[in-house]
XYZ file of C-alpha atoms in Angstrom:
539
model
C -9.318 -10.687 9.313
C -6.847 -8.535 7.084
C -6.531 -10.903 3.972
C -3.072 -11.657 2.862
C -2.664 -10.142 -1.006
C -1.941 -12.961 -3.549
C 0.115 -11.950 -7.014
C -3.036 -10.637 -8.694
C -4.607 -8.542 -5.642
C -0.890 -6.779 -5.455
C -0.854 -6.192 -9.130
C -4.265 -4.709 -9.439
C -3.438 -2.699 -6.456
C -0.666 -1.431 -8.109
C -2.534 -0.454 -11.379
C -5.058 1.442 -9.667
C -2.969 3.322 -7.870
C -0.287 4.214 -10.526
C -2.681 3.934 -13.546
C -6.112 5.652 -13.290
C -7.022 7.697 -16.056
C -8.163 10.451 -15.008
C -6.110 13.561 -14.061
C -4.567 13.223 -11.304
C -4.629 17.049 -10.670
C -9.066 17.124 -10.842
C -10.855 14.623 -8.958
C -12.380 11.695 -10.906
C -15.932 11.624 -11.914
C -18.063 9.939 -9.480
C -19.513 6.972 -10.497
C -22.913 8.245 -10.474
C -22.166 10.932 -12.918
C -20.178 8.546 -15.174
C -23.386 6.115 -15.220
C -25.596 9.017 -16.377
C -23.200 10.130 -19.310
C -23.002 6.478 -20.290
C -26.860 6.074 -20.321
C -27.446 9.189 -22.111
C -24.970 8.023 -24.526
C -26.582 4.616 -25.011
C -29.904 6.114 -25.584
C -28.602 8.332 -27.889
C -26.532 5.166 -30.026
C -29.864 2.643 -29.664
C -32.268 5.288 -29.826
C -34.087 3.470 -27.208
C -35.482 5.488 -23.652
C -33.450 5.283 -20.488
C -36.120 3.626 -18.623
C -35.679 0.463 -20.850
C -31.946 0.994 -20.791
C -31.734 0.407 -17.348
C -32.614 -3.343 -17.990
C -28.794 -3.691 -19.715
C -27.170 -1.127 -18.005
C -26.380 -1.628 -14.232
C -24.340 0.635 -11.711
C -23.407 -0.197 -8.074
C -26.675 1.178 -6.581
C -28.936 -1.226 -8.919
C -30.484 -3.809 -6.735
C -29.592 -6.511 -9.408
C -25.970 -5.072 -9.796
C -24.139 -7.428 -7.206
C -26.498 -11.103 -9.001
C -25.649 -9.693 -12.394
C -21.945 -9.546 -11.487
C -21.591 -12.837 -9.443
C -23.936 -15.145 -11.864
C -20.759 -15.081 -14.272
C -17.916 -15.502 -11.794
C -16.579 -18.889 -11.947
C -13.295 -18.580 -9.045
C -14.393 -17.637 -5.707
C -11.023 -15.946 -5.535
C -12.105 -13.350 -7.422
C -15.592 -13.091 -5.577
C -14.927 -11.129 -2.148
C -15.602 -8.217 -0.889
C -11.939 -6.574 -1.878
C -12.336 -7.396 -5.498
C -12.371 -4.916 -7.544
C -16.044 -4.022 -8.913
C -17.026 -2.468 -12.215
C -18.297 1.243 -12.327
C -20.727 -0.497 -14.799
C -22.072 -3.711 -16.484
C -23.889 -3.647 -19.830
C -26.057 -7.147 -20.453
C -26.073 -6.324 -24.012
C -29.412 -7.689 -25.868
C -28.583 -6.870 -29.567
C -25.928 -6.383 -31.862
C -26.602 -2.443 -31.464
C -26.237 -2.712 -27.634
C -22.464 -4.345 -28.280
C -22.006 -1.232 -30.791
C -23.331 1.169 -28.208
C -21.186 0.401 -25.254
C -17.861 0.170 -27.153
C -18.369 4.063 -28.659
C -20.127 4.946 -25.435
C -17.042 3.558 -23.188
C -14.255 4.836 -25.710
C -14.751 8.695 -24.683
C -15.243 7.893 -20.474
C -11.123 6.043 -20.655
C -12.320 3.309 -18.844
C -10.512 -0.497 -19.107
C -13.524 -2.030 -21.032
C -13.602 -6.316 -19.818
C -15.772 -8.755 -22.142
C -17.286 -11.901 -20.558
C -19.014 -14.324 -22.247
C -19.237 -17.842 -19.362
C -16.917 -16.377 -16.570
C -14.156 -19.211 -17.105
C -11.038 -17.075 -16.944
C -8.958 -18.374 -14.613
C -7.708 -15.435 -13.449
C -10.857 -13.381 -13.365
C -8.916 -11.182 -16.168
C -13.177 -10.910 -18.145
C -14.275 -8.918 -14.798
C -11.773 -7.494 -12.553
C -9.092 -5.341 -13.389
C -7.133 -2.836 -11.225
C -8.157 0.214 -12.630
C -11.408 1.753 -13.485
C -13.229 -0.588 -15.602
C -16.727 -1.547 -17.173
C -17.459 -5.304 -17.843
C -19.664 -6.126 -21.263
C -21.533 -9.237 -20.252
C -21.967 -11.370 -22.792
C -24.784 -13.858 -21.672
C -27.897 -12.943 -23.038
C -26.582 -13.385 -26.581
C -27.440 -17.035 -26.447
C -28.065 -17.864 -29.794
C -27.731 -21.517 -31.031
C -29.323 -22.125 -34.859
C -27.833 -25.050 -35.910
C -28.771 -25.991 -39.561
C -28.438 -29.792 -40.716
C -28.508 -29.022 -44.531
C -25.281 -27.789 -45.072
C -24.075 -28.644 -41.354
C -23.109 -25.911 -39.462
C -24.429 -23.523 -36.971
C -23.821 -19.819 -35.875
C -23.319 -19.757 -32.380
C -23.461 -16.574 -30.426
C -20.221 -15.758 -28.012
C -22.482 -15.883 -24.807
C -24.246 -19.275 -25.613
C -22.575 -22.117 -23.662
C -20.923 -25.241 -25.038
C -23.327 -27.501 -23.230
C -26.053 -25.684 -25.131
C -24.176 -26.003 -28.176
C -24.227 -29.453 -27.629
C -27.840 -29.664 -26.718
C -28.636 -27.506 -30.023
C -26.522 -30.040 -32.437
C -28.481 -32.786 -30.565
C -31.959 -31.445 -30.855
C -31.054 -31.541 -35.090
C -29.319 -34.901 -35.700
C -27.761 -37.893 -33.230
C -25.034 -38.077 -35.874
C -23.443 -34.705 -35.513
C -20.778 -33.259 -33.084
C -18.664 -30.163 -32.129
C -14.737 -30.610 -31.403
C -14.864 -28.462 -28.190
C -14.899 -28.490 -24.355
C -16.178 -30.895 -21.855
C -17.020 -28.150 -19.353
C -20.798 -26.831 -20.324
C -20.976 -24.103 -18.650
C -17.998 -22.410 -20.549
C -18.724 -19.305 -22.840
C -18.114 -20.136 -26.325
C -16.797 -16.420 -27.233
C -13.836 -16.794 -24.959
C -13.445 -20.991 -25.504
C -13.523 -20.409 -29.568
C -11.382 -16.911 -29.547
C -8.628 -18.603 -27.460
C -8.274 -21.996 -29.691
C -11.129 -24.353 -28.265
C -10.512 -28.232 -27.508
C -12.051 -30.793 -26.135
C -11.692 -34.711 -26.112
C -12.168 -34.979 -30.413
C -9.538 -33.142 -30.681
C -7.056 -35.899 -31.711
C -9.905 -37.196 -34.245
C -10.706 -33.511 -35.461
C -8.275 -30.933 -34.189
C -9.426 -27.438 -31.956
C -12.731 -25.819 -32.239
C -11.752 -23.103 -34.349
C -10.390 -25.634 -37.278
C -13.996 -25.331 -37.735
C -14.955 -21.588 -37.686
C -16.105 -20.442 -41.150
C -17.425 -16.925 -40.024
C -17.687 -14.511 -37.242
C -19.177 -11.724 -36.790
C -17.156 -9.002 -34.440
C -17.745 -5.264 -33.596
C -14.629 -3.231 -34.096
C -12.929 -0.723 -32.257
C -15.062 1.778 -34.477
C -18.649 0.299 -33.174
C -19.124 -1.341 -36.657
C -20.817 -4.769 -36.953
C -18.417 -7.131 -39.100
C -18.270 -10.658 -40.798
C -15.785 -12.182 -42.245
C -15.547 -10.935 -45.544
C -16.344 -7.219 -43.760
C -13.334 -7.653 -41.470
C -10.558 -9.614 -43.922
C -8.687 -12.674 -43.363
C -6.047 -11.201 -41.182
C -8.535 -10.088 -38.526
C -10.396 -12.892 -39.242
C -7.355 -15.017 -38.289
C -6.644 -13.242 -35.257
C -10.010 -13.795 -33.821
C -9.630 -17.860 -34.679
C -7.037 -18.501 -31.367
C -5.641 -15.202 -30.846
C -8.204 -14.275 -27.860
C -11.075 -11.902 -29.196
C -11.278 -9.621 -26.334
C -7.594 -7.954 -27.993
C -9.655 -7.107 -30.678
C -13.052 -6.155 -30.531
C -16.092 -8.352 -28.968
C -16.391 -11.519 -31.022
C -20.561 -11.403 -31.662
C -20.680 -15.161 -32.533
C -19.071 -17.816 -34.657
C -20.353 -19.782 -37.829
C -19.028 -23.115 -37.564
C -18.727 -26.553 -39.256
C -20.386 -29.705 -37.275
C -18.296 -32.888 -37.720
C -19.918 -36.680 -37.772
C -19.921 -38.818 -34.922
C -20.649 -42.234 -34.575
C -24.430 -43.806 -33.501
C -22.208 -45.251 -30.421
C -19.304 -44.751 -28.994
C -17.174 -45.874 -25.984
C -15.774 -44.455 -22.557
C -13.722 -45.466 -19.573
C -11.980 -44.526 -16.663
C -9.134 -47.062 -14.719
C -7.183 -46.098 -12.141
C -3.802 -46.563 -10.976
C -2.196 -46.039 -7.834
C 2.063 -45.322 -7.142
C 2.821 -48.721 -5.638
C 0.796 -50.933 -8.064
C 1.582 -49.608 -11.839
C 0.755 -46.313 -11.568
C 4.524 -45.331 -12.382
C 4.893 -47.483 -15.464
C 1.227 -46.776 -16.569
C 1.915 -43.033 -16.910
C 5.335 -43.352 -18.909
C 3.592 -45.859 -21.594
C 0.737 -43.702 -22.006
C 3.195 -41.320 -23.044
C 4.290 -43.330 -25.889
C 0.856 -44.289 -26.589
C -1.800 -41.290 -26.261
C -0.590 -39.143 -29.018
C 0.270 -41.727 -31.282
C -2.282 -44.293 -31.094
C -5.686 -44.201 -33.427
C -7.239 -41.297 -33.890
C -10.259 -41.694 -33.168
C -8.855 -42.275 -29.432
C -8.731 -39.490 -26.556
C -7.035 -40.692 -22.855
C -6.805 -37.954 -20.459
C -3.781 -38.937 -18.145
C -5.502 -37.346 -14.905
C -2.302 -37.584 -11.930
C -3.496 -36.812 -8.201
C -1.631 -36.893 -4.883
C -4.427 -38.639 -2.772
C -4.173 -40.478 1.007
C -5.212 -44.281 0.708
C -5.177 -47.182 3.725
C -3.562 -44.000 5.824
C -0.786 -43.614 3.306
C 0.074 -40.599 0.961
C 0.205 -41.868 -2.662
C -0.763 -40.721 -6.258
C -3.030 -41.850 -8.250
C -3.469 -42.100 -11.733
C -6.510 -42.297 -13.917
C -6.626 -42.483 -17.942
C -10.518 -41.188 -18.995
C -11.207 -41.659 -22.300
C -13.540 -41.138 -25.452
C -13.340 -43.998 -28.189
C -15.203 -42.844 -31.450
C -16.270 -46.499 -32.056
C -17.163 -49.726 -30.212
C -16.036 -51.057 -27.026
C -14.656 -54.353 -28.466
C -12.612 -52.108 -30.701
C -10.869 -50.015 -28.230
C -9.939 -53.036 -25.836
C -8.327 -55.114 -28.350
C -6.306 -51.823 -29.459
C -5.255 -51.215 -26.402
C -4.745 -54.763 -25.718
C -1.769 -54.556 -28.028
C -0.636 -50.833 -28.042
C -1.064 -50.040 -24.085
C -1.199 -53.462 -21.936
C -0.179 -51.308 -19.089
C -3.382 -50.038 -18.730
C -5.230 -53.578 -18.569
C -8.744 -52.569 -19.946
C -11.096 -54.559 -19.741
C -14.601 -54.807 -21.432
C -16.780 -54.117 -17.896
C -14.741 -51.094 -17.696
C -15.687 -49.390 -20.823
C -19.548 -47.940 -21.654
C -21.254 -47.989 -24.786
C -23.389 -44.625 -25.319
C -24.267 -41.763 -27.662
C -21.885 -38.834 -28.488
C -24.315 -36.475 -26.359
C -24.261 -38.949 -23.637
C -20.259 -39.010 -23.874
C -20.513 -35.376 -23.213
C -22.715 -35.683 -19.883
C -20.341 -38.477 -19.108
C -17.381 -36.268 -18.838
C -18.854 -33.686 -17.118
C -18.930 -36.332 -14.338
C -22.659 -37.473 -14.814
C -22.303 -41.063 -13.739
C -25.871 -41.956 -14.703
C -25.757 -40.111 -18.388
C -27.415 -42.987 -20.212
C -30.603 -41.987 -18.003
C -29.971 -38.313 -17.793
C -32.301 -35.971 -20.178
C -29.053 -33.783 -22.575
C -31.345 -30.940 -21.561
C -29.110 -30.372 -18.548
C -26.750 -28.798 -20.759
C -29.039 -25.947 -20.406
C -28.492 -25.175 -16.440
C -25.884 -22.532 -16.411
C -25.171 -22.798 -12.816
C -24.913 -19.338 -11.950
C -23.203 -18.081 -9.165
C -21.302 -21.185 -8.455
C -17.380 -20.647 -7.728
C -15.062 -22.773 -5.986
C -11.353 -21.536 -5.289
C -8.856 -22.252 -8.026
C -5.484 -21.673 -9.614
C -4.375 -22.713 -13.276
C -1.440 -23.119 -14.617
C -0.084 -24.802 -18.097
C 2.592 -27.023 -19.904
C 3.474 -28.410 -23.313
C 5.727 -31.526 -23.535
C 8.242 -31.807 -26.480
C 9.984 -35.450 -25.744
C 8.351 -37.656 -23.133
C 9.503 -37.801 -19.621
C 11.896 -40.667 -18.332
C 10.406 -43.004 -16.032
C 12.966 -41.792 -13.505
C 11.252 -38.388 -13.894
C 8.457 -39.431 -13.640
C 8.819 -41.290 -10.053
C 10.774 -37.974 -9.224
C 7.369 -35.877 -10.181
C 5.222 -38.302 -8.252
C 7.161 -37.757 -4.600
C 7.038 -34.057 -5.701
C 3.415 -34.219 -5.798
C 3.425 -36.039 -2.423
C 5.286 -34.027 -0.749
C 2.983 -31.070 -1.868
C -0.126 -32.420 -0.891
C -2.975 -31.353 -3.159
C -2.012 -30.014 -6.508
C -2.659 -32.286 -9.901
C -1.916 -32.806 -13.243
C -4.108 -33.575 -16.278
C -2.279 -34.613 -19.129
C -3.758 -33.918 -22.373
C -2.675 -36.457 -25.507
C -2.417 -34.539 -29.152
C -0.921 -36.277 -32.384
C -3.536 -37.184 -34.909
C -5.552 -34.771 -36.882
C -3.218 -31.951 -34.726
C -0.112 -32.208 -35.943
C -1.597 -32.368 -39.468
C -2.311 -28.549 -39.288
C 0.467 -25.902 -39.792
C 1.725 -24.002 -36.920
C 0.792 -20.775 -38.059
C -2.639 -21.930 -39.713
C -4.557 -20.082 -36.782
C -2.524 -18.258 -33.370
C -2.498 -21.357 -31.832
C 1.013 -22.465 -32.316
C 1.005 -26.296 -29.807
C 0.070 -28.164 -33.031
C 3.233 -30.617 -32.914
C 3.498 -31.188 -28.745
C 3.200 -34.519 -27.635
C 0.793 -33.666 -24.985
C -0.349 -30.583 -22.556
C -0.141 -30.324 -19.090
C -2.302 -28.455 -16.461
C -1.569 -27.790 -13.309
C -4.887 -27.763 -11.323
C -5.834 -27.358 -7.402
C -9.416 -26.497 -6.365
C -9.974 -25.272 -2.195
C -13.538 -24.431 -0.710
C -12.018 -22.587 2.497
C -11.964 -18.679 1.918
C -8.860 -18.125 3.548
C -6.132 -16.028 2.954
C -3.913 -18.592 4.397
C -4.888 -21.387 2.841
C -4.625 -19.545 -0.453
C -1.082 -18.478 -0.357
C -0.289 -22.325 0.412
C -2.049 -23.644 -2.951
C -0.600 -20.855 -4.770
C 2.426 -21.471 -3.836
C 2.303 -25.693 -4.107
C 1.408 -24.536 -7.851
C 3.952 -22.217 -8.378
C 6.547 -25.253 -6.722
C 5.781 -27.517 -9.051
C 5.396 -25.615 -11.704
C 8.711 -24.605 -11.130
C 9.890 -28.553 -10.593
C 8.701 -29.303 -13.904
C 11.073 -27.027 -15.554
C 13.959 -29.738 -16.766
C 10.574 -31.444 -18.931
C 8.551 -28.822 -20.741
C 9.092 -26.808 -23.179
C 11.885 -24.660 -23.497
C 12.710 -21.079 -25.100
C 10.046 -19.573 -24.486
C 8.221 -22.231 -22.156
C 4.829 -22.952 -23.571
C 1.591 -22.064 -22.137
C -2.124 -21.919 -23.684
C -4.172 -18.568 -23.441
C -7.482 -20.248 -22.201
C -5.538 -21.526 -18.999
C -5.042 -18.000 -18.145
C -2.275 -17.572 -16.021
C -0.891 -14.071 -15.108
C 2.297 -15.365 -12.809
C 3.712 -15.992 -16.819
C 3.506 -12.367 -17.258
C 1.446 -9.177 -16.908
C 0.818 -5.656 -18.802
C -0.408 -2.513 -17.610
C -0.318 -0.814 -20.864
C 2.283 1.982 -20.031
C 5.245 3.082 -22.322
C 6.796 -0.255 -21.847
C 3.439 -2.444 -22.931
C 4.921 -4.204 -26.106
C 8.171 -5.345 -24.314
C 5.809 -6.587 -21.162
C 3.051 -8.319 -23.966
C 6.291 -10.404 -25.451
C 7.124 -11.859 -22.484
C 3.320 -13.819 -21.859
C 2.761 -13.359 -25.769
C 5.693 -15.309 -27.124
C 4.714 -18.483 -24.521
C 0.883 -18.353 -25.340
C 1.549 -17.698 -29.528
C 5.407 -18.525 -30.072
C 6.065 -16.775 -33.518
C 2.460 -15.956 -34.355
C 2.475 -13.127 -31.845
C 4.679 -10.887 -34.008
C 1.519 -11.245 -36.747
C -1.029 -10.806 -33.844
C 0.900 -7.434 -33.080
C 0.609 -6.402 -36.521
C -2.889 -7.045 -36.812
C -3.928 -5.306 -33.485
C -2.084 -1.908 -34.298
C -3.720 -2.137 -37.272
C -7.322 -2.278 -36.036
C -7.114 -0.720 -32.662
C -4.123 1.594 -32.813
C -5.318 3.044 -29.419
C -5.247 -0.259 -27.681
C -8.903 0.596 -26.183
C -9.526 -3.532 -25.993
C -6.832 -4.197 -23.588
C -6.948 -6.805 -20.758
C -3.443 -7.665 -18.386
C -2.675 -10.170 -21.141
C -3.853 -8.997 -24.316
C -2.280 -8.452 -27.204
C 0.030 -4.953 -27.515
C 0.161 -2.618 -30.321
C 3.505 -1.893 -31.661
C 5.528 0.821 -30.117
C 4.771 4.176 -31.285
C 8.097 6.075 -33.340
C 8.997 8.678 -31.840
C-alpha cells in the first residue's frame, strides 16, 4: 500500500531533498564511514576503547539499533518503516559521553535531535528530514531527592513518575508541581515550562528549578552560576534542545497534604452538559487554589445517539467534605456529591490520574515501568482562552464536535498561584489565560487513510475555534508540539520562519530567547523544525 504523506512526511521530504549537507557535487559519506569517524572521535573525547563504546553508540547494522530507537517513540505515526532513521544514536552514560557527542557531531554537519521520554508530539526529538543523529537521553536517570533542605536534582532522562516515586520514597508530605503522564522525560517536560494538576496551587514545574546543569555548544559541562542567568532563563520554558542538552535540573519540592481528594462526574449534551461546561468556565480559574478541574469534552455515541460528553477530573489539596461544600456554593452545576469524591495520598492522586482505578491498592513503584515501545497514533494541537466562551458558542462547538466524530478537548483551568507570576519571569508567557485548550485524537489503525481523516477533523476544529482563542498571534504551548503552527528548515530565511511558531509558543519573550541563542550558539548547531533561530547575520 503506497501511504498517503501527511504535513510532516511532505516537509521532511522536502528537507532532505533540498537541505542535506553535504556537497552536492561529491557523494555523501556512507553511513558506515561516518559511524567509524564518530567512534574514533568518541574514544578519543572519553578516552575510553571502542569496544566499550559500542554499548552507547549504535548505527543501523547494530542488532539493538531498531529496540534502542523504538523504546523511546511514543506516536506510532512516527514509527513505520518510511520514517526517517538516524545515521546514529548515542545512549549517553556520563556527563563526558553528552560532551563527547556534541564536539564529535559538530565537525560530521549532521541535525543533532535530543530525547529524553519520547513525548514530542510530533516526533521533532527523533526524526528529522535530513541527516541526523539522535542523543538519547534515558540512561541518565538520576533521582536524589534530599529532605533537609527539600529539593532534588533530577537528571533530564529520569521520568516524572520516578520523580514522583523518588519524593515518595523520602517523605509522604512532599510533592512536585508537574505532569500526570509518568512516562514523560523530565528534560523536555521541565525545558518547555512543566505543569501538571498543582499548578493552580503552585504554578509550572520550572517556578521551582534552582539549578541546571547543561553542556554548551562548546562541549563544556555548566551550572547555573557557570552558564549566567540569561541562559539559565532560557533553559527554564524556552525548550533546552535550542540550546544545548539540559543534563538535569535542581529543583524545589513543595508540601502536600497527608490526604487529599479526587473526582470525576460526567455530563452528557442533553442533560447539563452544555450549562456545566460554561459555569466551569467562570469557576475553574477562579475558585480556591488549592482546586484543579480538568474540563475533559468528548464526542461519544450513547443509547445509538451521537452526543458529547463532558467530564470535570479533579485534584482537591484537602478533604472531601471541603471540596463539596465549595463547590456546593461556587459550581452547583456540577452536583458533587460526597460518594463521588476519594480520599487518598498525594502519590496515590498521581496513580489516580494516570487512570489507575484501584490506586489506593496499587504499590507507587509502578511509576518505575517505562513502558517502552508503546505508541498509539496521535495528533496535538493547542489553545489559550482570553474571555470565556458564550453558552451559544459553546452549543455551537459541541455539534462541531459531533459532526466530526472523534476529536476532544481538555480544558485546562489556570488563575491562582499563575497569574501571580510575571509574564516574562521564565519563556513561558500563558501566565494570565483563563484556561488552555488541547485538541487531542488518539487511532490504533495504521492507515494512511484513516490518518489524513483525524488530521484533518483536528485541523477543522482547530480552525472552528478561531472566533474564541487567542488572538494576535494565536497562542500555543511548546510541549504540545505542533508543527502545522509553523516550521523551519534553517535556510537564509530561518529567523523570519522561527517568528511565525516562536511568537505563538513565547509571545514577546521570543525576541530575548533570540538574543540569548545567537549568543551561545551563533552557528545554530542545536536546531530542531521549531527551535529557536539566531538572529540574521549583517551582511
Amino acid at each position: 500500500m503506497i501511504k498517503t504523506q501527511t504535513f510532516v512526511s511532505v516537509l521532511l521530504s522536502l528537507f532532505f531533498l533540498f537541505s542535506l549537507p553535504f556537497s552536492s557535487l561529491a557523494a555523501p559519506p556512507s553511513s558506515s564511514s561516518v559511524y567509524e569517524s564518530f567512534v574514533q572521535c568518541f574514544s578519543d573525547k572519553t578516552k575510553s576503547p571502542q569496544a566499550q563504546i559500542a554499548e552507547n553508540v549504535f548505527s543501523p547494522t547494530n542488532p539493538s539499533y531498531s529496540s534502542v530507537l523504538r523504546a523511546y517513540i511514543r506516536n506510532a505515526r512516527f514509527n513505520t518503516s518510511s520514517t526517517p532513521k538516524p545515521t546514529i544514536i548515542v545512549t549517553p552514560r556520563s556527563y563526558s559521553h553528552v560532551s563527547a557527542a556534541v564536539l564529535c557531531s559538530k565537525p560530521l554537519n549532521f541535525v543533532f535531535k535530543i530525547r529524553s521520554g519520547g513525548h514530542d508530539y510530533d516526533g521533532l526529538s527523533y526524526i528529522s528530514g535530513k541527516p541526523f543523529f539522535v542523543l538519547d537521553m534515558s540512561n541518565l536517570r538520576d533521582v536524589t531527592v534530599n529532605i533537609s533542605d527539600q529539593t532534588a536534582w533530577i537528571s533530564a532522562g529520569a521520568t516524572l513518575g520516578e520523580v514522583y516515586y523518588g519524593i515518595w520514597r523520602e517523605s509522604k508530605v512532599h510533592g512536585f508541581p508537574a505532569g500526570v503522564c509518568p512516562t514523560v522525560g523530565v528534560g523536555g517536560h521541565l525545558s518547555g515550562g512543566g505543569y501538571g494538576n498543582m499548578l493552580r496551587k503552585y504554578g509550572l514545574s520550572v517556578d521551582y528549578v534552582e539549578d541546571a546543569k547543561i553542556v554548551d555548544v562548546k562541549g563544556r559541562v555548566l551550572d547555573r552560576k557557570a552558564m549566567g542567568e540569561d541562559l539559565f532563563w532560557a533553559i527554564s520554558g524556552g525548550g533546552g534542545g535550542s540550546f544545548g542538552v539540559v543534563l538535569g535540573y535542581k529543583v524545589k519540592l513543595v508540601p502536600v497534604p497527608s490526604t487529599v481528594t479526587v473526582f470525576r462526574v460526567e455530563q452528557y449534551m442533553d442533560a447539563g452538559a452544555v450549562d456545566m461546561v460554561h459555569k466551569w468556565q467562570f469557576v475553574g480559574p477562579k475558585t480556591d487554589r488549592n482546586l484543579f478541574m480538568r474540563m475533559l469534552i468528548q464526542p461519544v455515541t450513547r443509547n445509538k445517539v451521537k452526543t458529547v460528553r463532558a467530564s470535570v477530573v479533579a485534584l482537591f489539596l484537602g478533604r472531601a467534605d471541603d471540596v463539596v461544600s465549595l463547590l456546593a456554593k461556587d459550581f452547583p452545576e456540577l452536583g458533587l456529591k460526597k460518594e463521588a469524591c476519594k480520599e487518598m495520598t498525594w502519590i496515590q492522586s498521581a496513580l489516580w490520574w494516570d487512570n489507575d482505578e484501584n490506586a489506593t491498592q496499587t504499590d507507587p513503584k509502578v511509576f518505575l515501568d517505562r513502558d517502552l515501545d508503546s505508541a498509539s497514533f496521535g495528533k496535538r494541537k493547542s489553545d489559550y482562552v482570553a474571555t470565556e466562551i458564550p453558552r451559544d458558542g459553546i452549543e455551537s462547538l459541541f455539534k462541531k464536535m459531533i459532526e466530526l466524530g472523534k476529536i476532544g478537548l481538555v480544558f485546562n483551568p489556570y488563575g491562582g498561584k499563575m497569574a501571580e507570576v510575571a509574564e516574562d519571569a521564565t519563556p513561558f508567557p500563558h501566565r494570565n489565560k483563563l484556561f488552555k485548550i488541547q485538541y487531542s485524537v488518539n487511532w490504533k489503525e495504521s492507515s494512511a487513510e484513516i490518518e489524513k481523516g483525524y488530521l484533518n477533523q483536528a485541523k477543522v476544529l482547530y480552525s472552528f475555534m478561531t472566533g474564541f482563542v487567542s488572538k494576535n498571534p494565536r497562542n500555543a504551548y511548546l510541549n504540545y508540539r505542533d508543527v502545522d503552527i509553523g516550521v523551519n528548515d534553517h535556510g537564509v530565511n530561518s529567523y523570519k520562519e522561527g517568528e511565525v511558531y516562536g511568537r505563538k509558543y513565547f509571545g514577546n519573550n521570543f525576541d530575548r530567547l533570540v538574543k540569548i541563542k545567537t549568543a551561545v550558539d551563533p552557528d545554530n548547531f542545536f536546531r530542531n523544525e521549531q527551535s529557536i533561530p539566531t538572529l540574521p547575520r549583517k551582511a
